[in-house]
Amino acid sequence: MIGFIVAGLIIGALARLIKPGKQNLGLLATLLLGLVGSIIGGVIASLIGTGRIFELNVFGFIVAVIAAVLLIGVAEGIASRRKVTR
């Protein structure tokens, strides 16, 4: 469980470094988006047959980072829409 949290934090941090521009996300949001990205990466790796969902492998890690980058973009879009409507 601790390894899963650490991996989520690393994946979230890498995604924030890859995503251009400034993100207004805190540590908790980075961790949560990294965890969701790691689950998505694990599921896709499992479907392809390169490993299990909670198993650390290179393909799953790469897909997890890509998924987290996309999730950060979605989170930014939602946050910016909320600011505009208020």
PDB file of C-alpha atoms in Angstrom:
ATOM      1  CA  MET A   1       0.000   0.000   0.000  1.00  0.00           C
ATOM      2  CA  ILE A   2       2.809   2.416   0.845  1.00  0.00           C
ATOM      3  CA  GLY A   3       4.549   1.513  -2.420  1.00  0.00           C
ATOM      4  CA  PHE A   4       1.330   2.259  -4.313  1.00  0.00           C
ATOM      5  CA  ILE A   5       1.115   5.704  -2.693  1.00  0.00           C
ATOM      6  CA  VAL A   6       4.780   6.462  -3.409  1.00  0.00           C
ATOM      7  CA  ALA A   7       4.380   5.319  -7.024  1.00  0.00           C
ATOM      8  CA  GLY A   8       1.280   7.524  -7.375  1.00  0.00           C
ATOM      9  CA  LEU A   9       3.177  10.517  -6.048  1.00  0.00           C
ATOM     10  CA  ILE A  10       6.091   9.883  -8.424  1.00  0.00           C
ATOM     11  CA  ILE A  11       3.759   9.413 -11.391  1.00  0.00           C
ATOM     12  CA  GLY A  12       1.814  12.568 -10.502  1.00  0.00           C
ATOM     13  CA  ALA A  13       5.025  14.580 -10.108  1.00  0.00           C
ATOM     14  CA  LEU A  14       6.380  13.329 -13.450  1.00  0.00           C
ATOM     15  CA  ALA A  15       3.085  14.161 -15.125  1.00  0.00           C
ATOM     16  CA  ARG A  16       3.220  17.699 -13.736  1.00  0.00           C
ATOM     17  CA  LEU A  17       6.778  18.084 -15.046  1.00  0.00           C
ATOM     18  CA  ILE A  18       5.770  16.842 -18.497  1.00  0.00           C
ATOM     19  CA  LYS A  19       2.589  18.942 -18.754  1.00  0.00           C
ATOM     20  CA  PRO A  20       3.516  22.426 -19.971  1.00  0.00           C
ATOM     21  CA  GLY A  21       2.378  25.510 -18.118  1.00  0.00           C
ATOM     22  CA  LYS A  22       1.667  26.192 -14.495  1.00  0.00           C
ATOM     23  CA  GLN A  23      -0.712  23.851 -12.701  1.00  0.00           C
ATOM     24  CA  ASN A  24      -2.578  25.068  -9.664  1.00  0.00           C
ATOM     25  CA  LEU A  25      -2.622  21.676  -7.987  1.00  0.00           C
ATOM     26  CA  GLY A  26      -1.543  20.858  -4.479  1.00  0.00           C
ATOM     27  CA  LEU A  27       0.318  17.819  -3.230  1.00  0.00           C
ATOM     28  CA  LEU A  28      -2.883  15.918  -2.476  1.00  0.00           C
ATOM     29  CA  ALA A  29      -4.306  16.543  -5.961  1.00  0.00           C
ATOM     30  CA  THR A  30      -0.996  15.464  -7.504  1.00  0.00           C
ATOM     31  CA  LEU A  31      -1.051  12.285  -5.422  1.00  0.00           C
ATOM     32  CA  LEU A  32      -4.672  11.473  -6.297  1.00  0.00           C
ATOM     33  CA  LEU A  33      -4.178  12.066 -10.013  1.00  0.00           C
ATOM     34  CA  GLY A  34      -1.005   9.971  -9.910  1.00  0.00           C
ATOM     35  CA  LEU A  35      -2.856   7.145  -8.139  1.00  0.00           C
ATOM     36  CA  VAL A  36      -5.680   7.201 -10.673  1.00  0.00           C
ATOM     37  CA  GLY A  37      -3.126   7.303 -13.488  1.00  0.00           C
ATOM     38  CA  SER A  38      -1.289   4.321 -12.016  1.00  0.00           C
ATOM     39  CA  ILE A  39      -4.525   2.335 -11.812  1.00  0.00           C
ATOM     40  CA  ILE A  40      -5.311   3.181 -15.443  1.00  0.00           C
ATOM     41  CA  GLY A  41      -1.779   2.188 -16.472  1.00  0.00           C
ATOM     42  CA  GLY A  42      -2.034  -1.071 -14.542  1.00  0.00           C
ATOM     43  CA  VAL A  43      -5.399  -1.938 -16.086  1.00  0.00           C
ATOM     44  CA  ILE A  44      -4.145  -1.274 -19.617  1.00  0.00           C
ATOM     45  CA  ALA A  45      -0.946  -3.252 -18.983  1.00  0.00           C
ATOM     46  CA  SER A  46      -3.056  -6.091 -17.597  1.00  0.00           C
ATOM     47  CA  LEU A  47      -5.362  -6.055 -20.627  1.00  0.00           C
ATOM     48  CA  ILE A  48      -2.384  -6.187 -22.978  1.00  0.00           C
ATOM     49  CA  GLY A  49      -0.839  -8.975 -20.921  1.00  0.00           C
ATOM     50  CA  THR A  50       2.397  -7.351 -19.772  1.00  0.00           C
ATOM     51  CA  GLY A  51       1.616  -7.616 -16.057  1.00  0.00           C
ATOM     52  CA  ARG A  52      -1.001  -7.388 -13.348  1.00  0.00           C
ATOM     53  CA  ILE A  53      -2.880  -4.261 -12.292  1.00  0.00           C
ATOM     54  CA  PHE A  54      -0.831  -3.515  -9.157  1.00  0.00           C
ATOM     55  CA  GLU A  55       2.448  -4.838 -10.536  1.00  0.00           C
ATOM     56  CA  LEU A  56       5.177  -2.362 -11.415  1.00  0.00           C
ATOM     57  CA  ASN A  57       6.317  -2.744 -15.025  1.00  0.00           C
ATOM     58  CA  VAL A  58       7.750  -0.377 -17.594  1.00  0.00           C
ATOM     59  CA  PHE A  59       4.781  -0.341 -19.970  1.00  0.00           C
ATOM     60  CA  GLY A  60       2.273   0.207 -17.168  1.00  0.00           C
ATOM     61  CA  PHE A  61       4.438   3.011 -15.750  1.00  0.00           C
ATOM     62  CA  ILE A  62       4.618   4.808 -19.101  1.00  0.00           C
ATOM     63  CA  VAL A  63       0.866   4.496 -19.646  1.00  0.00           C
ATOM     64  CA  ALA A  64       0.273   5.674 -16.058  1.00  0.00           C
ATOM     65  CA  VAL A  65       2.303   8.844 -16.625  1.00  0.00           C
ATOM     66  CA  ILE A  66       0.477   9.550 -19.894  1.00  0.00           C
ATOM     67  CA  ALA A  67      -2.884   8.986 -18.189  1.00  0.00           C
ATOM     68  CA  ALA A  68      -1.878  11.288 -15.321  1.00  0.00           C
ATOM     69  CA  VAL A  69      -0.866  14.033 -17.791  1.00  0.00           C
ATOM     70  CA  LEU A  70      -4.289  13.761 -19.407  1.00  0.00           C
ATOM     71  CA  LEU A  71      -5.996  13.773 -15.996  1.00  0.00           C
ATOM     72  CA  ILE A  72      -4.104  16.912 -15.000  1.00  0.00           C
ATOM     73  CA  GLY A  73      -5.378  18.588 -18.168  1.00  0.00           C
ATOM     74  CA  VAL A  74      -8.936  17.572 -17.302  1.00  0.00           C
ATOM     75  CA  ALA A  75      -8.528  18.805 -13.709  1.00  0.00           C
ATOM     76  CA  GLU A  76      -7.203  22.148 -14.953  1.00  0.00           C
ATOM     77  CA  GLY A  77     -10.149  22.492 -17.336  1.00  0.00           C
ATOM     78  CA  ILE A  78     -12.650  21.791 -14.574  1.00  0.00           C
ATOM     79  CA  ALA A  79     -10.915  24.180 -12.177  1.00  0.00           C
ATOM     80  CA  SER A  80     -10.784  26.974 -14.756  1.00  0.00           C
ATOM     81  CA  ARG A  81     -14.485  26.516 -15.580  1.00  0.00           C
ATOM     82  CA  ARG A  82     -15.372  26.820 -11.918  1.00  0.00           C
ATOM     83  CA  LYS A  83     -13.422  30.065 -11.618  1.00  0.00           C
ATOM     84  CA  VAL A  84     -15.145  31.544 -14.681  1.00  0.00           C
ATOM     85  CA  THR A  85     -18.681  30.707 -13.485  1.00  0.00           C
ATOM     86  CA  ARG A  86     -18.201  32.226 -10.042  1.00  0.00           C
TER      87      ARG A  86
END
